[in-house]
Short mmCIF file of C-alpha atoms and ligand atoms in Angstrom, two decimals:
data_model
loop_
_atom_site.label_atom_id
_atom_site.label_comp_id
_atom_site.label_asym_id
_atom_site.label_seq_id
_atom_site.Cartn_x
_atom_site.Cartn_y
_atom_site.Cartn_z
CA UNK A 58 127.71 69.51 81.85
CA UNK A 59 130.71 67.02 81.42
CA UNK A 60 130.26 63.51 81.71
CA UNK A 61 133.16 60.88 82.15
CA UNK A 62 134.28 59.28 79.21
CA UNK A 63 133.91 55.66 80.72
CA UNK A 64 130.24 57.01 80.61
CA UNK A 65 130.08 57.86 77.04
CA UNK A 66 131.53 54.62 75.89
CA UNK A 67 129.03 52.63 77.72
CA UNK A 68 126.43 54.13 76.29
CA UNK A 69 128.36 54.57 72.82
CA UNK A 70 128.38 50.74 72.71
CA UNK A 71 125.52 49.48 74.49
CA UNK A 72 122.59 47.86 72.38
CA UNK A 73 120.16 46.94 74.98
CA UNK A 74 118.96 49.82 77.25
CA UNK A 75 116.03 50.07 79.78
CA UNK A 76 114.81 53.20 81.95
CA UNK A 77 112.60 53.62 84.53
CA UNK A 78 110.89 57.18 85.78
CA UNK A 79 109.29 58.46 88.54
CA UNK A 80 107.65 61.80 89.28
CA UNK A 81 110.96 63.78 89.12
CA UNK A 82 110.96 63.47 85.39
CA UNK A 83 107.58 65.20 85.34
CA UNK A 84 108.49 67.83 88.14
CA UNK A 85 109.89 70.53 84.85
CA UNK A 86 106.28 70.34 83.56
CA UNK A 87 105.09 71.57 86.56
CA UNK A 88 103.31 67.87 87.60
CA UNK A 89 103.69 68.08 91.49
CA UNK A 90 105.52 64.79 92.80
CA UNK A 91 103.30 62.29 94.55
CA UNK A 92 103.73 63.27 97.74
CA UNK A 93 104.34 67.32 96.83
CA UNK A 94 100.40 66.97 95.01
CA UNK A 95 98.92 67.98 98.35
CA UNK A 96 98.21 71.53 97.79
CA UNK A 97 94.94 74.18 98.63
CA UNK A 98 91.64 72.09 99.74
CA UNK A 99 93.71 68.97 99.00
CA UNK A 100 96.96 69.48 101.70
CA UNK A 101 94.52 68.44 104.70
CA UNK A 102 94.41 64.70 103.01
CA UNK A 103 97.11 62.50 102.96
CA UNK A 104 98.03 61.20 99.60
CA UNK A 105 98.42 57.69 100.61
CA UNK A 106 95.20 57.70 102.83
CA UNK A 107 93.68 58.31 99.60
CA UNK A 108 95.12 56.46 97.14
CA UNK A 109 93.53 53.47 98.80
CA UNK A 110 90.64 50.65 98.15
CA UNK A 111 89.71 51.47 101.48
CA UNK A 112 89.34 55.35 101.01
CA UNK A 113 87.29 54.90 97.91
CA UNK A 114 85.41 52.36 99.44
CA UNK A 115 84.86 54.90 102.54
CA UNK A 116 84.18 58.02 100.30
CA UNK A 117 84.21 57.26 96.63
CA UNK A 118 83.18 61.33 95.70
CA UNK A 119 86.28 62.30 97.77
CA UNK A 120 88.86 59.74 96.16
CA UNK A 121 86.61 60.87 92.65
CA UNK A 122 87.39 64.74 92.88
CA UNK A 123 91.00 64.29 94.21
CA UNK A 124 91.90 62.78 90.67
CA UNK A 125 89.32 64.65 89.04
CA UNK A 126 91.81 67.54 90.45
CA UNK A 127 94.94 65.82 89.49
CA UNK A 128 93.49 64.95 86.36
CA UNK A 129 93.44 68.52 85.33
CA UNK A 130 96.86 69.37 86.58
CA UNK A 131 98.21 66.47 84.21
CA UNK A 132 96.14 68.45 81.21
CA UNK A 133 97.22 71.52 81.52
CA UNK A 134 101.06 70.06 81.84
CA UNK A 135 103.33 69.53 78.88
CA UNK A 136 105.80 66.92 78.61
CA UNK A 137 109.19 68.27 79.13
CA UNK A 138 113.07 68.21 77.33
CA UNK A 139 113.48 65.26 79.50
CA UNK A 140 110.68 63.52 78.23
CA UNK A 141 111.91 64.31 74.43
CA UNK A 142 115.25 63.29 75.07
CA UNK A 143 114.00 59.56 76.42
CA UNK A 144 112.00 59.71 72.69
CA UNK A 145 115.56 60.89 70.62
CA UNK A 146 117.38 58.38 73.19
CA UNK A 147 114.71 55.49 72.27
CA UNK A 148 116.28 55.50 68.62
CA UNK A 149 119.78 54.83 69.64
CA UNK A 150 119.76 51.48 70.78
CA UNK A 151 118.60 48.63 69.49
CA UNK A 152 116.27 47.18 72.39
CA UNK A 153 114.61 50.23 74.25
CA UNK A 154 112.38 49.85 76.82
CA UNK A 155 110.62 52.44 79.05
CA UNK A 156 108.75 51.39 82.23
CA UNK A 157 107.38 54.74 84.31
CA UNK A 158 105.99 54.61 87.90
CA UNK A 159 104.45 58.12 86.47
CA UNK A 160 99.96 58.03 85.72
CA UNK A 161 100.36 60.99 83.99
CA UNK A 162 100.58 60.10 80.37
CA UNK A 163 103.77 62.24 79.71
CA UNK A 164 106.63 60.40 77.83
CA UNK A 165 103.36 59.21 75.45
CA UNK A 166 102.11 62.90 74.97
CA UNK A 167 105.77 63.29 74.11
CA UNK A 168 106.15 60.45 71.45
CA UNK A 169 107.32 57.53 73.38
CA UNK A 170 105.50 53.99 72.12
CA UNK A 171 105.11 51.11 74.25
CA UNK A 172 105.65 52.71 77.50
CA UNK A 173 105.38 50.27 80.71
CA UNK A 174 102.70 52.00 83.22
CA UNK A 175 103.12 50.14 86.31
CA UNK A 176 101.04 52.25 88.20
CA UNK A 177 98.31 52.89 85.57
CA UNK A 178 97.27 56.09 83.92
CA UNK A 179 95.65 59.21 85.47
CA UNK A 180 93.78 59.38 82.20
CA UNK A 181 92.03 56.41 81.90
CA UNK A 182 89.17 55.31 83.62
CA UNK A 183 87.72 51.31 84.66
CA UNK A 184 84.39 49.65 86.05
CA UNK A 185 85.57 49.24 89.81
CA UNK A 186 84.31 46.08 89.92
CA UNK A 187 85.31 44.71 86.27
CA UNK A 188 88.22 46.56 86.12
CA UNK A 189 87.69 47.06 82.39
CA UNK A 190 88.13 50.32 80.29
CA UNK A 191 85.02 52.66 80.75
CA UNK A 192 85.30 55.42 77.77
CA UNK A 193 83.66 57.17 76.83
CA UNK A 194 82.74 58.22 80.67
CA UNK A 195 78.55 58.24 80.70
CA UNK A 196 76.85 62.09 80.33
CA UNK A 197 75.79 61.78 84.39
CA UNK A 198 76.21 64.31 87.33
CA UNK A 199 76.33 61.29 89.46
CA UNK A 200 79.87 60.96 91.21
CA UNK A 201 81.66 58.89 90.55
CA UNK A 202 79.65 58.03 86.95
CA UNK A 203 78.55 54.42 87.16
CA UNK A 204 80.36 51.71 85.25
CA UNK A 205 77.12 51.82 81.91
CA UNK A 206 78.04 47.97 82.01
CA UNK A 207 77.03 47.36 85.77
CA UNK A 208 76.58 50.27 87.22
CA UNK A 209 78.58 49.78 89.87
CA UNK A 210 81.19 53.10 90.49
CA UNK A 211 83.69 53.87 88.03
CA UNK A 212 87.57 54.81 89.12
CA UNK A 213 90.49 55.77 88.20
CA UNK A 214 92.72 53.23 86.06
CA UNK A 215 95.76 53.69 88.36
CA UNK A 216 97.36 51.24 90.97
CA UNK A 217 96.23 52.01 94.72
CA UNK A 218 98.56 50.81 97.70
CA UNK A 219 97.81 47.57 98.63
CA UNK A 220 96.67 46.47 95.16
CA UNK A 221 99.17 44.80 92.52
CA UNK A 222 100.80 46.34 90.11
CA UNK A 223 99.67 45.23 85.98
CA UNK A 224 101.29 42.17 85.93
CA UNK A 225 102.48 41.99 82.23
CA UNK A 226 104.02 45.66 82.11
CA UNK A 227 105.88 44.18 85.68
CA UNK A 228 107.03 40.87 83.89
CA UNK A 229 108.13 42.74 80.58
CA UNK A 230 109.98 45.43 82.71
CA UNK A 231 111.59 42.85 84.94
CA UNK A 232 112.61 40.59 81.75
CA UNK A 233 113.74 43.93 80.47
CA UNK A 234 115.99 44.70 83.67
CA UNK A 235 117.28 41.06 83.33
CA UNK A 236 118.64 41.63 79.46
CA UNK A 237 119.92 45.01 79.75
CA UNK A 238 122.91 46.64 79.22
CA UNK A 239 122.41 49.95 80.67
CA UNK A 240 119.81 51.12 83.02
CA UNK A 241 118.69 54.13 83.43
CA UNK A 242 116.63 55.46 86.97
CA UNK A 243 115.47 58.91 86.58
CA UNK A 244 113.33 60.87 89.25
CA UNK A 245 112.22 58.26 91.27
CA UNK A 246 113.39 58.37 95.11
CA UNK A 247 113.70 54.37 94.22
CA UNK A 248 112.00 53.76 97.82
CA UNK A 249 108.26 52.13 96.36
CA UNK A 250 108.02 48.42 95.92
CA UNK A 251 108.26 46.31 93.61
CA UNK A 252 108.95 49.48 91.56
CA UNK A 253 112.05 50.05 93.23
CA UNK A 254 113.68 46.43 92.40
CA UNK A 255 113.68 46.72 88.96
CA UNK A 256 117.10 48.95 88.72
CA UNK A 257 118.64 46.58 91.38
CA UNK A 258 117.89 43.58 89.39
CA UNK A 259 119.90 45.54 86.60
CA UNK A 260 122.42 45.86 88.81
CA UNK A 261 122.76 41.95 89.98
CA UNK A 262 122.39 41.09 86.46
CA UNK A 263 125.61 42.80 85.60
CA UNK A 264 124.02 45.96 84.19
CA UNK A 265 125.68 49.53 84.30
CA UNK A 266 123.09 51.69 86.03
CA UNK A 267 123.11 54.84 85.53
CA UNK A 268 120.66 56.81 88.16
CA UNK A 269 119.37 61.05 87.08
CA UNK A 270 118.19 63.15 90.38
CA UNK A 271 118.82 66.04 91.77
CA UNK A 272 119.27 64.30 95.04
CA UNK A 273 120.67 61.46 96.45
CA UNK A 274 118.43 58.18 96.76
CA UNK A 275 118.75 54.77 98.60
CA UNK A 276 120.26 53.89 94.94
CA UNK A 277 122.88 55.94 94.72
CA UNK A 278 125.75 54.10 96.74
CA UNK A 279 125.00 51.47 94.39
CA UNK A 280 124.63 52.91 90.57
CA UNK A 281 128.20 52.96 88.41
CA UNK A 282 126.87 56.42 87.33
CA UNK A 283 125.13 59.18 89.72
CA UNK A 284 124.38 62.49 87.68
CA UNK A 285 123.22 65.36 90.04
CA UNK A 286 120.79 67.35 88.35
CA UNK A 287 117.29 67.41 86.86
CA UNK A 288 116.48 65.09 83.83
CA UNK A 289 115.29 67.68 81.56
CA UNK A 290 118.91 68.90 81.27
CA UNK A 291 120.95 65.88 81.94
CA UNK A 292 119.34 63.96 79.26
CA UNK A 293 119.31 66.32 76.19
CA UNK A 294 123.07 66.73 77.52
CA UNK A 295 123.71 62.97 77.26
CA UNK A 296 121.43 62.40 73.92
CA UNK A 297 124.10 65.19 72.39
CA UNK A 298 126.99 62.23 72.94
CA UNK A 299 125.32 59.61 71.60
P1 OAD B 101 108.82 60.63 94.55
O1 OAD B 101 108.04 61.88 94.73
O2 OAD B 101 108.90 59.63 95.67
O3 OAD B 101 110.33 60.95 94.12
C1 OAD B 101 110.57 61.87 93.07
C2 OAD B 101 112.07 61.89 92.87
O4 OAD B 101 112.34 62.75 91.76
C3 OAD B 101 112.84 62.44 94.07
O5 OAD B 101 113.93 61.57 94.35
C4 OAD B 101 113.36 63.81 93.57
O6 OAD B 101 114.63 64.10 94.11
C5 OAD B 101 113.47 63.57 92.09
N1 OAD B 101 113.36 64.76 91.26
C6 OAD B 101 112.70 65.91 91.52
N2 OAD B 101 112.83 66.77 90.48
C7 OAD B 101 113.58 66.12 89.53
C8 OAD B 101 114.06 66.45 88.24
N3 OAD B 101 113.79 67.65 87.69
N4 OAD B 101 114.79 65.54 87.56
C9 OAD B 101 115.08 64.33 88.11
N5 OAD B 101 114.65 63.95 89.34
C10 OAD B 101 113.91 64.84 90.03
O7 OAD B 101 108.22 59.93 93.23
P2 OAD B 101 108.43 58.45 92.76
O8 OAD B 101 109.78 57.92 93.09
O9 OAD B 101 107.98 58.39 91.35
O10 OAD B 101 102.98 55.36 93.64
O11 OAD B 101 107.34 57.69 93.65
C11 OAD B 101 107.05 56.36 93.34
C12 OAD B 101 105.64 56.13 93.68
O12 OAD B 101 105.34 56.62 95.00
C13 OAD B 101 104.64 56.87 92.81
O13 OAD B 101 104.45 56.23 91.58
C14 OAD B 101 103.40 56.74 93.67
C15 OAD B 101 103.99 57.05 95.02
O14 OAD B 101 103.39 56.31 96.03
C16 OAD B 101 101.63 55.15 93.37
O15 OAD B 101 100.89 56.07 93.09
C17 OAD B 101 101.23 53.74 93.45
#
């Protein structure tokens, strides 16, 4: 894979670099995209009909299982060379940050620190009500287990449509965005808001963006630096220049 050499001296030079991922970056480990999740019992249900307030309200066993399901499709994944790479590529600059769109808990399995989960983790599991941290989860068969602090239902800690996203890892990605150099969007059909902003205030700020997919995305026209092709080889490609 050759890239241009105006690309390797930006990123030869550049000190402050941010990235943000979407579900393409998990697609080599075998984590279905968002909207690809919908397989066997689960492709009658509409993935945004369930990731809702209102669905869990409506059914909160159904919206339960579905990420009980997902849940174990993110365990038995492994993060991927693309995830490495962002880990190696972390080390080369001298501000780094990573914001992900992903719940699945990848680029930390893989060694990333300080990783900006604006949708929340698949993993991790709140009081519905209190929205704080229930772990251990209770020894119950009841489903969902109630929150042991209230016993209201416990859910999944992951942003829903219509809810907000966490807004300190969406202030620190946007201040992040703002002081870049370079920024990176990899496997994210940039098309979810306020998600999808964050490269375009890059670009506004004067930023070189650089976007990683195998397709092209409302982005592209407007990125400095389009590489076709999946992230798990573009990056360890790219790391190899730095
Ligand atoms: P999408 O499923 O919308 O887009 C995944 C993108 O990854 C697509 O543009 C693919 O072309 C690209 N892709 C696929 N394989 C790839 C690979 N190997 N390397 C690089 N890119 C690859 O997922 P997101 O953009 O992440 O929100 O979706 C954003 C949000 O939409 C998700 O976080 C979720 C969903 O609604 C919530 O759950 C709140």
């Amino acid at each position: 894979m050759n890239f241009s050499d105006a690309l390797v001296r930006v990123l030869r030079t550049a000190t402050r670099v941010a990235v943000l991922t979407g579900a393409g970056i998990s697609a080599e480990s075998g984590v279905p995209t968002f909207r690809e999740a919908q397989t066997g019992l689960w492709a009658q249900y509409d993935p945004q009909e369930l990731a809702t307030p209102q669905a869990f309200a409506r059914d909160p066993k159904l919206v339960w299982d579905w990420y009980a399901w997902r849940r174990k499709l993110v365990m038995r994944a492994q993060p991927n060379a693309g995830h490495v790479a962002l880990v190696a590529l972390a080390t080369r600059f001298k501000a780094f940050t990573l914001i992900t769109q992903n719940v699945d808990g990848l680029h930390q399995r893989a060694g990333s620190s300080a990783v900006l989960e604006l949708h929340g983790n698949i993993m991790r599991t709140i009081c519905a009500v209190e929205r704080t941290a229930i772990d251990p989860l209770p020894h119950t068969t009841q489903v969902p287990p109630p929150c042991p602090r209230c016993g209201q239902p416990a859910r999944p800690d992951v942003v829903w449509f219509g809810e907000s996203l966490p807004r300190a890892a969406l202030a620190t990605a946007v201040e992040a965005a703002q002081h870049c150099e370079v920024f990176f969007s990899i496997g994210t059909s940039a098309l979810v808001e306020p998600a999808a902003s964050i490269p375009r205030i890059a670009l506004e700020r004067g930023a070189t963006v650089i976007e990683i997919n195998p397709i092209a995305t409302p982005l592209t026209p407007h990125v400095q630096f389009a590489l076709v092709g999946a992230a798990g080889e573009v990056l360890p490609n790219l790391l190899k220049l730095i």
